[in-house]
C-alpha positions as protocol buffer text, in pm:
chain_id: "A"
residue {
  index: 1
  type: MET
  ca { x: 5344 y: -3920 z: -3527 }
}
residue {
  index: 2
  type: PRO
  ca { x: 4963 y: -3966 z: -3529 }
}
residue {
  index: 3
  type: THR
  ca { x: 4744 y: -3665 z: -3452 }
}
residue {
  index: 4
  type: TYR
  ca { x: 4425 y: -3741 z: -3261 }
}
residue {
  index: 5
  type: ASN
  ca { x: 4268 y: -3410 z: -3158 }
}
residue {
  index: 6
  type: LYS
  ca { x: 3994 y: -3578 z: -2957 }
}
residue {
  index: 7
  type: LEU
  ca { x: 3865 y: -3619 z: -2604 }
}
residue {
  index: 8
  type: VAL
  ca { x: 4019 y: -3921 z: -2429 }
}
residue {
  index: 9
  type: ARG
  ca { x: 3965 y: -4100 z: -2101 }
}
residue {
  index: 10
  type: ASP
  ca { x: 4148 y: -3962 z: -1799 }
}
residue {
  index: 11
  type: ARG
  ca { x: 4411 y: -4237 z: -1773 }
}
residue {
  index: 12
  type: ILE
  ca { x: 4506 y: -4252 z: -2142 }
}
residue {
  index: 13
  type: THR
  ca { x: 4804 y: -4023 z: -2087 }
}
residue {
  index: 14
  type: GLU
  ca { x: 4936 y: -4257 z: -1816 }
}
residue {
  index: 15
  type: ILE
  ca { x: 4902 y: -4550 z: -2054 }
}
residue {
  index: 16
  type: ILE
  ca { x: 5086 y: -4364 z: -2332 }
}
residue {
  index: 17
  type: GLU
  ca { x: 5354 y: -4250 z: -2087 }
}
residue {
  index: 18
  type: ALA
  ca { x: 5412 y: -4610 z: -1978 }
}
residue {
  index: 19
  type: THR
  ca { x: 5506 y: -4695 z: -2337 }
}
residue {
  index: 20
  type: GLY
  ca { x: 5776 y: -4428 z: -2330 }
}
residue {
  index: 21
  type: LYS
  ca { x: 5609 y: -4218 z: -2598 }
}
residue {
  index: 22
  type: ALA
  ca { x: 5578 y: -3839 z: -2583 }
}
residue {
  index: 23
  type: PHE
  ca { x: 5247 y: -3661 z: -2629 }
}
residue {
  index: 24
  type: THR
  ca { x: 5080 y: -3323 z: -2596 }
}
residue {
  index: 25
  type: THR
  ca { x: 4747 y: -3242 z: -2434 }
}
residue {
  index: 26
  type: ARG
  ca { x: 4545 y: -2948 z: -2313 }
}
residue {
  index: 27
  type: ILE
  ca { x: 4255 y: -2906 z: -2075 }
}
residue {
  index: 28
  type: LEU
  ca { x: 3930 y: -2806 z: -2242 }
}
residue {
  index: 29
  type: SER
  ca { x: 3704 y: -2525 z: -2126 }
}
residue {
  index: 30
  type: GLU
  ca { x: 3354 y: -2627 z: -2014 }
}
residue {
  index: 31
  type: GLU
  ca { x: 3212 y: -2520 z: -2351 }
}
residue {
  index: 32
  type: GLU
  ca { x: 3479 y: -2707 z: -2547 }
}
residue {
  index: 33
  type: TYR
  ca { x: 3435 y: -3012 z: -2323 }
}
residue {
  index: 34
  type: LEU
  ca { x: 3063 y: -3041 z: -2398 }
}
residue {
  index: 35
  type: ILE
  ca { x: 3129 y: -3005 z: -2772 }
}
residue {
  index: 36
  type: GLU
  ca { x: 3398 y: -3273 z: -2763 }
}
residue {
  index: 37
  type: LEU
  ca { x: 3187 y: -3498 z: -2542 }
}
residue {
  index: 38
  type: LYS
  ca { x: 2909 y: -3481 z: -2799 }
}
residue {
  index: 39
  type: LYS
  ca { x: 3158 y: -3572 z: -3073 }
}
residue {
  index: 40
  type: LYS
  ca { x: 3284 y: -3860 z: -2861 }
}
residue {
  index: 41
  type: SER
  ca { x: 2929 y: -3987 z: -2813 }
}
residue {
  index: 42
  type: PHE
  ca { x: 2887 y: -4017 z: -3190 }
}
residue {
  index: 43
  type: GLU
  ca { x: 3224 y: -4192 z: -3218 }
}
residue {
  index: 44
  type: GLU
  ca { x: 3123 y: -4446 z: -2954 }
}
residue {
  index: 45
  type: LEU
  ca { x: 2776 y: -4491 z: -3103 }
}
residue {
  index: 46
  type: GLU
  ca { x: 2932 y: -4561 z: -3443 }
}
residue {
  index: 47
  type: GLU
  ca { x: 3161 y: -4819 z: -3282 }
}
residue {
  index: 48
  type: TYR
  ca { x: 2854 y: -4982 z: -3125 }
}
residue {
  index: 49
  type: HIS
  ca { x: 2679 y: -4973 z: -3463 }
}
residue {
  index: 50
  type: ASP
  ca { x: 2977 y: -5147 z: -3624 }
}
residue {
  index: 51
  type: ALA
  ca { x: 3016 y: -5412 z: -3351 }
}
residue {
  index: 52
  type: GLU
  ca { x: 2990 y: -5760 z: -3495 }
}
residue {
  index: 53
  type: THR
  ca { x: 2980 y: -5972 z: -3182 }
}
residue {
  index: 54
  type: ARG
  ca { x: 2788 y: -5962 z: -2856 }
}
residue {
  index: 55
  type: GLU
  ca { x: 3114 y: -5897 z: -2668 }
}
residue {
  index: 56
  type: GLU
  ca { x: 3206 y: -5603 z: -2892 }
}
residue {
  index: 57
  type: ALA
  ca { x: 2855 y: -5460 z: -2859 }
}
residue {
  index: 58
  type: ILE
  ca { x: 2861 y: -5482 z: -2479 }
}
residue {
  index: 59
  type: GLU
  ca { x: 3206 y: -5320 z: -2464 }
}
residue {
  index: 60
  type: GLU
  ca { x: 3081 y: -5032 z: -2678 }
}
residue {
  index: 61
  type: LEU
  ca { x: 2766 y: -5001 z: -2466 }
}
residue {
  index: 62
  type: ALA
  ca { x: 2993 y: -4966 z: -2162 }
}
residue {
  index: 63
  type: ASP
  ca { x: 3175 y: -4682 z: -2340 }
}
residue {
  index: 64
  type: LEU
  ca { x: 2841 y: -4519 z: -2418 }
}
residue {
  index: 65
  type: MET
  ca { x: 2743 y: -4549 z: -2051 }
}
residue {
  index: 66
  type: GLU
  ca { x: 3065 y: -4371 z: -1954 }
}
residue {
  index: 67
  type: ILE
  ca { x: 2977 y: -4093 z: -2196 }
}
residue {
  index: 68
  type: PHE
  ca { x: 2624 y: -4083 z: -2053 }
}
residue {
  index: 69
  type: HIS
  ca { x: 2765 y: -4043 z: -1701 }
}
residue {
  index: 70
  type: ALA
  ca { x: 2988 y: -3759 z: -1823 }
}
residue {
  index: 71
  type: PHE
  ca { x: 2690 y: -3588 z: -1991 }
}
residue {
  index: 72
  type: ALA
  ca { x: 2489 y: -3609 z: -1670 }
}
residue {
  index: 73
  type: LYS
  ca { x: 2775 y: -3464 z: -1466 }
}
residue {
  index: 74
  type: SER
  ca { x: 2832 y: -3184 z: -1719 }
}
residue {
  index: 75
  type: HIS
  ca { x: 2467 y: -3079 z: -1678 }
}
residue {
  index: 76
  type: ASN
  ca { x: 2480 y: -3107 z: -1298 }
}
residue {
  index: 77
  type: ALA
  ca { x: 2223 y: -3385 z: -1313 }
}
residue {
  index: 78
  type: SER
  ca { x: 2213 y: -3703 z: -1110 }
}
residue {
  index: 79
  type: LEU
  ca { x: 2152 y: -4039 z: -1269 }
}
residue {
  index: 80
  type: GLU
  ca { x: 1849 y: -4070 z: -1041 }
}
residue {
  index: 81
  type: GLU
  ca { x: 1704 y: -3748 z: -1184 }
}
residue {
  index: 82
  type: ILE
  ca { x: 1758 y: -3870 z: -1539 }
}
residue {
  index: 83
  type: GLU
  ca { x: 1619 y: -4214 z: -1457 }
}
residue {
  index: 84
  type: ALA
  ca { x: 1305 y: -4056 z: -1310 }
}
residue {
  index: 85
  type: ILE
  ca { x: 1250 y: -3859 z: -1630 }
}
residue {
  index: 86
  type: ARG
  ca { x: 1318 y: -4170 z: -1839 }
}
residue {
  index: 87
  type: HIS
  ca { x: 1063 y: -4363 z: -1633 }
}
residue {
  index: 88
  type: GLU
  ca { x: 803 y: -4086 z: -1664 }
}
residue {
  index: 89
  type: LYS
  ca { x: 848 y: -4074 z: -2043 }
}
residue {
  index: 90
  type: ALA
  ca { x: 825 y: -4454 z: -2061 }
}
residue {
  index: 91
  type: GLU
  ca { x: 496 y: -4444 z: -1871 }
}
residue {
  index: 92
  type: LYS
  ca { x: 351 y: -4171 z: -2095 }
}
residue {
  index: 93
  type: ARG
  ca { x: 492 y: -4272 z: -2434 }
}
residue {
  index: 94
  type: GLY
  ca { x: 608 y: -4630 z: -2386 }
}
residue {
  index: 95
  type: ARG
  ca { x: 942 y: -4797 z: -2433 }
}
residue {
  index: 96
  type: PHE
  ca { x: 1084 y: -4973 z: -2737 }
}
residue {
  index: 97
  type: ASP
  ca { x: 1002 y: -5326 z: -2622 }
}
residue {
  index: 98
  type: LYS
  ca { x: 743 y: -5400 z: -2892 }
}
residue {
  index: 99
  type: ARG
  ca { x: 981 y: -5310 z: -3178 }
}
residue {
  index: 100
  type: ILE
  ca { x: 713 y: -5101 z: -3353 }
}
residue {
  index: 101
  type: PHE
  ca { x: 831 y: -4940 z: -3678 }
}
residue {
  index: 102
  type: LEU
  ca { x: 605 y: -4653 z: -3788 }
}
residue {
  index: 103
  type: ASN
  ca { x: 577 y: -4634 z: -4166 }
}
residue {
  index: 104
  type: GLU
  ca { x: 350 y: -4335 z: -4212 }
}
residue {
  index: 105
  type: VAL
  ca { x: 55 y: -4143 z: -4068 }
}
residue {
  index: 106
  type: MET
  ca { x: -233 y: -4045 z: -4296 }
}
residue {
  index: 107
  type: ASP
  ca { x: -448 y: -3736 z: -4239 }
}
């Protein structure tokens, strides 16, 4: 029997149950949840990094967006609040549109 020990989407247990398999779960504390959500974000980012096709990349970006939504909710922040901060930082520091790669800064 595989051991996962990781945060999963809310309906995964229903999907497993529909296959007739048994499983165990537990509900995380708020502190544990944030730790596991951070781990999950790295897992999803790695899957995006390893994507080989446009379709795979977009699917992984959707997973990252779901994680992003969960992060916002866990910090009692609205997406509008985060977007406003993102916009403000983009105005002050720019975006990544020009693909600038900084090699070094000399004194």
